Amino acid sequence: MYRSVPVPAATDFVITNARIVPVADASGNRAEAIESGTLTVRDGRITEVTPGSVDTSSLPADTEVIDAGGRWVLPGFIEAHGHLGVHEDGEGWSGDDTNEMTDPNGAGLRALDSIDPTDLGFKDALRGGVTSALIKPGSGNPIGGRTAFLKTWGRIVDEMLVTQDLSVKSALGENPKRVYGEKKVTPSTRMGTVKIIRDAFVEARNYQAKRAQADADGTPFDRDLVKETLADVLDGKLAWDQHCHRADDIATAIRLSEEFGYRPVINHGTEGHKIADFIAAKGIDVILGPLMTSRSKVELRDRTLATAASLAEAGVRIALTTDHPVIPINFLIHEASLAVKEGLDPTVAIEALTINPAAIFGLDDRLGSLAVGRDADIVIWSGDPLDLNSRAETVFVSGRRVFDYDAASGTAHIADPLGPTLISEP
């Protein structure tokens, strides 16, 4: 299925004769598609998007010209909630570092420290046109840890990293009460889970006060990784990625956020359609999904593909997720297609994979659109991505051409970020 090719050089290029779907303009406003246009990339950034063609003779000699032949060109998709590299495909327990389920408060943990960039899921991401992902600890703990936003191609996570200063993962509902209930320790109920979170924030507030007093007095102060992270949430530096499925858990998530004054982002939101107007009135974003999963636990029994349309129609800004590896990450576009089938506006469906997740986490000045100045995370599709028969044929990450699909052989050619391994024999 995959064939490795050498590491590509960073080059300047133009894509011509393309149906360009910018998604949004430089101000974040919805942008109309350009039926036949040209997109220019220099130094890994988009420098121009124009209707019509360009005079290629006026381009610098080292500029590659790519004729899209009428194909669709879109920004790379963003997986807003996944476990790439921390829950590796096909590795079983040895590759599953998603949950540190030994302490219900894992605020001091960082997903970045568990990500293996050789996870097969990264290749699948490119196959599905996904060029970046917000990777999160799991939902076994009431507080799971700090997330990390990565590009989906690279050799070392530090080189792939966009930022790890976006959010902290937290969980309500069945998962933490099951995990710790089986251990016969708190939390074994929903109210126990909330107590853990509430206690943690009260302690973080006390910590902030003591830290401020020590700074004012010029006296030494012992730093605490757990409380430092939670203090950043209280200060608005980090969002609170709240795993919750049931409508009552969503309401609890909002109640807690209002009590302590932090910004929640609802993750999963399975029963969001039941209280869509309430969520919209609170101005809270929802990362919805996975939509194609089975009803594997009680809180998923009212799962429906129509939730996306219900939330969007109520005025909720949504992003879609596969929760990889729950659903393979290359099926992210199919989550959108199925939501469209159940009433979601097609334009909103594409926004839910691009500009919306970027804007939710304040990254829309770099990602989520084909506006000038944005990272050259670009995908050439054979046709409308929402059409089941369309494929991601060429993928650029930060201006590097890292994926090509050869229709004749059915082979995906993926650049090996490590390059050839040379072994010297004595």
Coordinates of C-alpha atoms in Angstrom, one line a residue:
M1 CA 0.0 0.0 0.0
Y2 CA 2.8 2.4 0.9
R3 CA 6.2 2.9 -0.8
S4 CA 8.8 5.1 0.8
V5 CA 10.5 7.8 -1.3
P6 CA 13.4 10.0 -0.3
V7 CA 13.0 13.1 1.9
P8 CA 11.8 15.9 -0.3
A9 CA 13.6 19.2 -0.5
A10 CA 11.7 22.3 0.4
T11 CA 10.9 24.0 -2.9
D12 CA 8.9 26.9 -4.2
F13 CA 6.0 25.9 -6.4
V14 CA 2.8 27.0 -8.0
I15 CA -0.3 24.9 -8.6
T16 CA -2.2 26.0 -11.7
N17 CA -5.4 25.0 -13.4
A18 CA -7.0 24.1 -10.1
R19 CA -10.4 24.4 -8.5
I20 CA -9.2 26.2 -5.3
V21 CA -11.3 26.0 -2.1
P22 CA -9.6 28.6 0.2
V23 CA -12.3 28.0 2.9
A24 CA -11.5 31.3 4.6
D25 CA -9.8 34.6 3.8
A26 CA -7.0 36.3 5.7
S27 CA -9.6 37.8 8.1
G28 CA -11.2 34.4 8.8
N29 CA -14.3 35.1 6.8
R30 CA -15.8 32.5 4.5
A31 CA -14.2 32.5 1.1
E32 CA -15.8 31.3 -2.1
A33 CA -14.2 28.6 -4.3
I34 CA -12.2 29.7 -7.3
E35 CA -13.3 27.6 -10.3
S36 CA -9.9 27.9 -12.1
G37 CA -7.0 29.5 -10.2
T38 CA -3.4 29.5 -9.3
L39 CA -1.8 29.1 -5.8
T40 CA 1.8 30.1 -5.2
V41 CA 4.0 28.8 -2.4
R42 CA 7.4 30.2 -1.3
D43 CA 9.5 29.3 1.7
G44 CA 6.7 26.9 3.0
R45 CA 4.0 29.6 3.1
I46 CA 1.2 30.5 0.7
T47 CA 2.1 33.8 -1.0
E48 CA -0.6 34.2 -3.6
V49 CA -4.0 32.8 -4.5
T50 CA -5.5 34.2 -7.7
P51 CA -8.2 33.3 -10.3
G52 CA -6.9 32.3 -13.7
S53 CA -3.3 31.3 -14.7
V54 CA 0.1 32.9 -14.4
D55 CA 2.9 33.5 -16.8
T56 CA 5.2 30.7 -15.9
S57 CA 8.1 32.3 -17.9
S58 CA 8.2 35.1 -15.3
L59 CA 8.7 32.7 -12.4
P60 CA 12.1 32.1 -10.8
A61 CA 13.9 29.2 -12.5
D62 CA 13.8 26.9 -9.5
T63 CA 10.0 27.2 -9.1
E64 CA 8.1 24.0 -9.8
V65 CA 4.9 24.3 -11.8
I66 CA 2.2 21.7 -11.0
D67 CA -0.8 21.5 -13.4
A68 CA -3.7 20.3 -11.3
G69 CA -5.8 19.5 -14.4
G70 CA -8.9 20.9 -12.8
R71 CA -8.6 18.9 -9.6
W72 CA -9.7 20.3 -6.2
V73 CA -7.2 22.1 -4.0
L74 CA -7.9 22.5 -0.3
P75 CA -6.1 23.2 3.0
G76 CA -4.9 20.2 4.8
F77 CA -7.5 18.8 7.2
I78 CA -7.0 19.1 11.0
E79 CA -7.8 16.2 13.4
A80 CA -9.0 18.2 16.5
H81 CA -9.0 15.2 18.9
G82 CA -6.9 12.1 18.3
H83 CA -4.3 9.9 19.8
L84 CA -1.7 9.5 16.9
G85 CA 1.5 8.2 18.2
V86 CA 0.4 7.8 21.8
H87 CA -2.0 4.9 20.9
E88 CA -0.1 3.2 18.0
D89 CA -1.9 1.2 15.4
G90 CA -1.2 -2.5 15.5
E91 CA 1.1 -2.3 18.6
G92 CA -1.3 -3.5 21.4
W93 CA -0.4 -2.6 24.9
S94 CA 3.3 -1.9 24.1
G95 CA 2.3 1.0 21.9
D96 CA -0.5 2.3 24.1
D97 CA 0.6 5.3 26.2
T98 CA -2.7 7.1 26.1
N99 CA -3.6 6.9 29.8
E100 CA -1.5 7.1 32.9
M101 CA -4.2 5.6 35.1
T102 CA -2.3 5.7 38.4
D103 CA -3.4 9.1 39.5
P104 CA -6.8 10.7 38.7
N105 CA -5.1 14.1 38.4
G106 CA -2.6 13.9 35.5
A107 CA -2.3 17.7 34.9
G108 CA 1.5 17.4 35.0
L109 CA 1.6 14.9 32.2
R110 CA 2.3 15.9 28.6
A111 CA 1.2 13.9 25.5
L112 CA 4.3 15.0 23.7
D113 CA 6.4 12.7 25.8
S114 CA 4.6 9.6 24.5
I115 CA 4.3 10.3 20.8
D116 CA 6.1 7.9 18.4
P117 CA 6.3 9.6 15.0
T118 CA 6.8 6.2 13.3
D119 CA 3.2 5.2 14.2
L120 CA 1.5 3.9 11.0
G121 CA -1.3 6.3 11.8
F122 CA 0.8 9.2 10.6
K123 CA 0.9 7.7 7.1
D124 CA -2.8 7.0 7.2
A125 CA -3.3 10.7 8.1
L126 CA -1.6 11.8 4.9
R127 CA -3.6 9.3 2.9
G128 CA -6.7 11.1 4.2
G129 CA -5.5 14.6 3.6
V130 CA -4.9 15.2 7.3
T131 CA -1.8 17.4 7.7
S132 CA -2.0 18.3 11.4
A133 CA -3.6 16.9 14.6
L134 CA -4.2 17.9 18.2
I135 CA -3.0 14.8 20.1
K136 CA -4.4 14.2 23.5
P137 CA -4.0 11.9 26.5
G138 CA -6.9 9.6 27.0
S139 CA -10.1 9.8 29.0
G140 CA -9.3 7.3 31.8
N141 CA -8.5 10.1 34.3
P142 CA -10.6 13.0 35.4
I143 CA -7.6 15.1 34.4
G144 CA -5.5 13.5 31.6
G145 CA -2.7 16.0 30.8
R146 CA -1.5 18.6 28.4
T147 CA -2.1 18.1 24.6
A148 CA 0.2 18.6 21.7
F149 CA -0.5 20.0 18.2
L150 CA 1.7 18.4 15.5
K151 CA 2.1 18.3 11.8
T152 CA 1.5 14.7 10.6
W153 CA 4.8 14.3 8.8
G154 CA 8.3 14.4 10.4
R155 CA 11.0 12.4 12.0
I156 CA 11.2 13.9 15.6
V157 CA 8.1 15.2 17.5
D158 CA 10.0 18.4 18.5
E159 CA 10.4 19.2 14.8
M160 CA 6.7 18.3 14.0
L161 CA 5.4 20.3 16.9
V162 CA 3.4 23.5 16.3
T163 CA 2.7 24.1 20.0
Q164 CA 1.8 22.2 23.2
D165 CA 0.4 25.3 24.8
L166 CA -3.2 24.9 23.7
S167 CA -5.2 22.7 26.1
V168 CA -5.5 20.2 28.9
K169 CA -7.6 17.0 28.5
S170 CA -10.2 16.2 31.1
A171 CA -12.9 13.5 31.3
L172 CA -16.4 13.2 32.7
G173 CA -18.8 10.3 32.4
E174 CA -18.3 6.5 32.3
N175 CA -14.5 6.2 31.7
P176 CA -13.0 7.7 34.9
K177 CA -15.7 6.2 37.2
R178 CA -15.1 2.8 35.6
V179 CA -11.3 2.9 35.8
Y180 CA -11.1 4.1 39.4
G181 CA -14.2 2.3 40.6
E182 CA -12.6 -0.9 39.7
K183 CA -9.7 0.1 41.9
K184 CA -12.1 0.8 44.7
V185 CA -10.8 4.4 45.0
T186 CA -12.2 7.8 44.2
P187 CA -13.8 8.5 41.8
S188 CA -16.3 5.7 41.4
T189 CA -19.2 8.0 40.5
R190 CA -19.9 11.1 38.4
M191 CA -19.9 13.3 41.5
G192 CA -16.6 11.8 42.6
T193 CA -15.1 12.7 39.2
V194 CA -16.3 16.2 39.5
K195 CA -14.9 16.5 43.0
I196 CA -11.5 15.5 41.8
I197 CA -11.6 18.3 39.2
R198 CA -13.1 20.8 41.6
D199 CA -10.5 20.0 44.3
A200 CA -7.7 20.4 41.7
F201 CA -8.9 23.8 40.7
V202 CA -9.3 25.0 44.3
E203 CA -5.8 23.9 45.0
A204 CA -4.6 25.6 41.9
R205 CA -6.2 28.9 43.0
N206 CA -4.6 28.6 46.4
Y207 CA -1.3 27.9 44.6
Q208 CA -1.7 31.0 42.5
A209 CA -2.2 33.1 45.6
K210 CA 0.8 31.7 47.4
R211 CA 3.0 32.1 44.2
A212 CA 1.9 35.7 43.8
Q213 CA 2.7 36.4 47.5
A214 CA 6.1 34.8 47.2
D215 CA 6.9 36.8 44.1
A216 CA 5.8 40.0 45.8
D217 CA 7.9 39.1 48.9
G218 CA 10.9 37.9 46.8
T219 CA 11.0 34.7 48.7
P220 CA 11.7 31.2 47.3
F221 CA 8.7 29.2 46.1
D222 CA 8.5 25.5 45.3
R223 CA 7.0 25.0 41.8
D224 CA 4.5 22.2 41.2
L225 CA 4.0 20.9 37.6
V226 CA 0.4 19.9 38.2
K227 CA -0.7 23.2 39.8
E228 CA 1.3 25.2 37.3
T229 CA -0.7 23.6 34.4
L230 CA -4.0 24.2 36.1
A231 CA -3.0 27.8 36.9
D232 CA -2.5 28.3 33.2
V233 CA -6.0 27.0 32.6
L234 CA -7.4 29.4 35.2
D235 CA -5.4 32.3 33.6
G236 CA -6.9 31.5 30.2
K237 CA -3.6 30.4 28.7
L238 CA -4.9 26.8 28.1
A239 CA -8.3 25.6 27.0
W240 CA -10.0 22.8 28.8
D241 CA -10.7 19.8 26.5
Q242 CA -13.7 18.2 28.2
H243 CA -14.5 14.7 27.2
C244 CA -18.2 14.2 27.7
H245 CA -20.9 12.3 25.8
R246 CA -24.2 12.5 27.8
A247 CA -26.2 15.7 27.8
D248 CA -26.0 15.9 31.6
D249 CA -22.3 15.6 31.5
I250 CA -22.1 18.4 28.9
A251 CA -24.1 20.5 31.3
T252 CA -21.8 19.6 34.2
A253 CA -18.8 20.6 32.1
I254 CA -20.3 24.0 31.5
R255 CA -21.3 24.4 35.1
L256 CA -17.7 23.7 36.2
S257 CA -16.2 26.0 33.7
E258 CA -18.4 28.9 34.9
E259 CA -17.6 28.1 38.5
F260 CA -13.9 28.5 37.9
G261 CA -13.8 30.8 34.9
Y262 CA -11.9 28.7 32.4
R263 CA -12.7 28.1 28.7
P264 CA -14.1 24.6 27.9
V265 CA -14.2 22.9 24.6
I266 CA -16.7 20.0 24.5
N267 CA -15.0 16.8 23.1
H268 CA -17.3 14.1 21.7
G269 CA -20.6 15.8 22.5
T270 CA -22.6 12.7 21.5
E271 CA -25.9 14.0 23.0
G272 CA -25.2 17.6 22.0
H273 CA -28.3 17.6 19.8
K274 CA -30.5 17.3 22.9
I275 CA -29.3 20.6 24.3
A276 CA -27.9 22.3 21.2
D277 CA -29.6 25.6 22.0
F278 CA -28.1 25.6 25.5
I279 CA -24.6 25.0 24.2
A280 CA -25.0 27.7 21.5
A281 CA -26.3 30.2 24.1
K282 CA -23.1 29.6 26.2
G283 CA -20.9 30.2 23.1
I284 CA -19.1 26.9 23.6
D285 CA -17.3 25.0 20.8
V286 CA -17.8 21.3 20.2
I287 CA -15.4 18.7 18.7
L288 CA -17.9 16.2 17.6
G289 CA -17.4 12.5 17.1
P290 CA -16.4 9.9 16.3
L291 CA -19.7 9.6 14.4
M292 CA -19.1 6.1 12.9
T293 CA -18.4 4.3 16.2
S294 CA -20.5 1.5 17.6
R295 CA -22.6 2.0 20.7
S296 CA -19.9 0.4 22.8
K297 CA -21.1 1.8 26.1
V298 CA -24.3 3.2 27.6
E299 CA -23.5 6.8 27.1
L300 CA -23.3 6.3 23.3
R301 CA -26.7 4.7 23.0
D302 CA -28.3 7.9 21.5
R303 CA -25.4 8.5 19.0
T304 CA -26.7 9.8 15.7
L305 CA -25.1 11.1 12.5
A306 CA -27.5 14.0 12.6
T307 CA -25.9 15.7 15.7
A308 CA -23.6 17.8 13.6
A309 CA -26.4 19.3 11.7
S310 CA -28.4 20.0 14.9
L311 CA -25.5 21.7 16.6
A312 CA -24.5 23.8 13.5
E313 CA -28.1 24.9 12.9
A314 CA -28.3 26.0 16.5
G315 CA -25.2 28.2 16.0
V316 CA -22.6 26.0 17.6
R317 CA -19.1 26.1 16.0
I318 CA -18.1 22.5 15.4
A319 CA -15.1 20.5 14.5
L320 CA -15.2 16.8 13.6
T321 CA -13.0 14.0 14.9
T322 CA -12.3 10.3 14.3
D323 CA -10.8 10.0 17.8
H324 CA -8.1 7.9 16.0
P325 CA -7.5 5.0 16.4
V326 CA -11.2 4.5 17.4
I327 CA -11.9 5.3 13.8
P328 CA -8.9 5.3 11.4
I329 CA -7.8 8.9 10.9
N330 CA -8.0 8.7 7.1
F331 CA -11.7 8.4 7.5
L332 CA -12.0 11.9 8.8
I333 CA -13.5 13.1 5.5
H334 CA -16.1 10.4 5.7
E335 CA -17.2 11.6 9.1
A336 CA -18.0 14.8 7.3
S337 CA -19.6 13.1 4.3
L338 CA -22.0 11.1 6.5
A339 CA -22.9 14.2 8.5
V340 CA -23.8 15.9 5.2
K341 CA -26.0 13.0 4.3
E342 CA -27.8 13.6 7.6
G343 CA -28.4 17.4 7.0
L344 CA -25.1 19.2 7.7
D345 CA -24.4 21.9 5.1
P346 CA -21.5 20.8 2.9
T347 CA -19.6 24.1 3.3
V348 CA -19.8 23.8 7.1
A349 CA -18.7 20.2 6.9
I350 CA -15.4 21.3 5.2
E351 CA -15.0 24.1 7.7
A352 CA -15.4 21.6 10.5
L353 CA -12.2 19.9 9.2
T354 CA -10.2 23.0 8.5
I355 CA -10.8 26.6 9.7
N356 CA -13.1 25.7 12.6
P357 CA -10.6 23.5 14.6
A358 CA -7.8 26.0 13.7
A359 CA -9.9 28.9 15.1
I360 CA -11.1 27.0 18.2
F361 CA -7.5 26.8 19.3
G362 CA -6.3 30.1 18.0
L363 CA -4.2 28.7 15.1
D364 CA -6.2 30.2 12.2
D365 CA -3.5 32.6 11.4
R366 CA -1.4 29.7 10.3
L367 CA -3.7 26.8 9.5
G368 CA -7.2 25.9 8.2
S369 CA -7.3 27.9 5.1
L370 CA -5.5 28.8 1.9
A371 CA -5.2 32.4 2.7
V372 CA -2.0 34.3 2.0
G373 CA 0.6 33.8 4.8
R374 CA -0.7 30.5 5.9
D375 CA 1.4 27.4 6.2
A376 CA 1.6 25.5 2.9
D377 CA -0.4 22.5 4.2
I378 CA -2.1 21.8 1.0
V379 CA -4.0 18.8 -0.5
I380 CA -4.8 18.1 -4.2
W381 CA -7.9 16.0 -4.4
S382 CA -9.1 14.1 -7.5
G383 CA -12.5 15.7 -7.0
D384 CA -14.9 16.9 -4.3
P385 CA -13.5 15.5 -1.1
L386 CA -17.1 14.9 0.2
D387 CA -17.6 12.4 -2.7
L388 CA -16.7 8.9 -1.6
N389 CA -14.9 8.3 -4.9
S390 CA -12.5 11.2 -4.5
R391 CA -8.9 10.7 -3.2
A392 CA -6.2 12.8 -1.7
E393 CA -3.7 12.5 -4.6
T394 CA -0.9 14.9 -3.5
V395 CA -0.2 16.2 0.0
F396 CA 2.1 19.0 1.0
V397 CA 3.1 19.6 4.7
S398 CA 4.8 23.0 5.3
G399 CA 5.5 23.2 1.6
R400 CA 7.2 19.8 1.3
R401 CA 5.6 17.3 -1.1
V402 CA 5.3 14.2 1.2
F403 CA 2.5 12.1 -0.3
D404 CA 1.5 11.1 -3.9
Y405 CA -1.1 8.5 -4.9
D406 CA -0.5 6.7 -8.1
A407 CA -3.9 5.7 -9.5
A408 CA -2.4 3.3 -12.1
S409 CA -0.6 1.1 -9.5
G410 CA -2.9 1.9 -6.6
T411 CA 0.3 2.7 -4.6
A412 CA 0.8 5.6 -2.2
H413 CA 4.3 7.1 -2.3
I414 CA 5.2 8.6 1.1
A415 CA 8.3 10.5 1.8
D416 CA 10.4 8.8 4.5
P417 CA 11.1 11.5 7.1
L418 CA 14.2 9.6 8.2
G419 CA 15.6 9.2 4.7
P420 CA 17.8 6.2 3.7
T421 CA 19.5 4.4 6.6
L422 CA 23.1 3.8 5.6
I423 CA 25.0 1.1 7.6
S424 CA 28.8 1.0 7.2
E425 CA 30.2 -2.5 7.2
P426 CA 33.7 -2.9 8.9

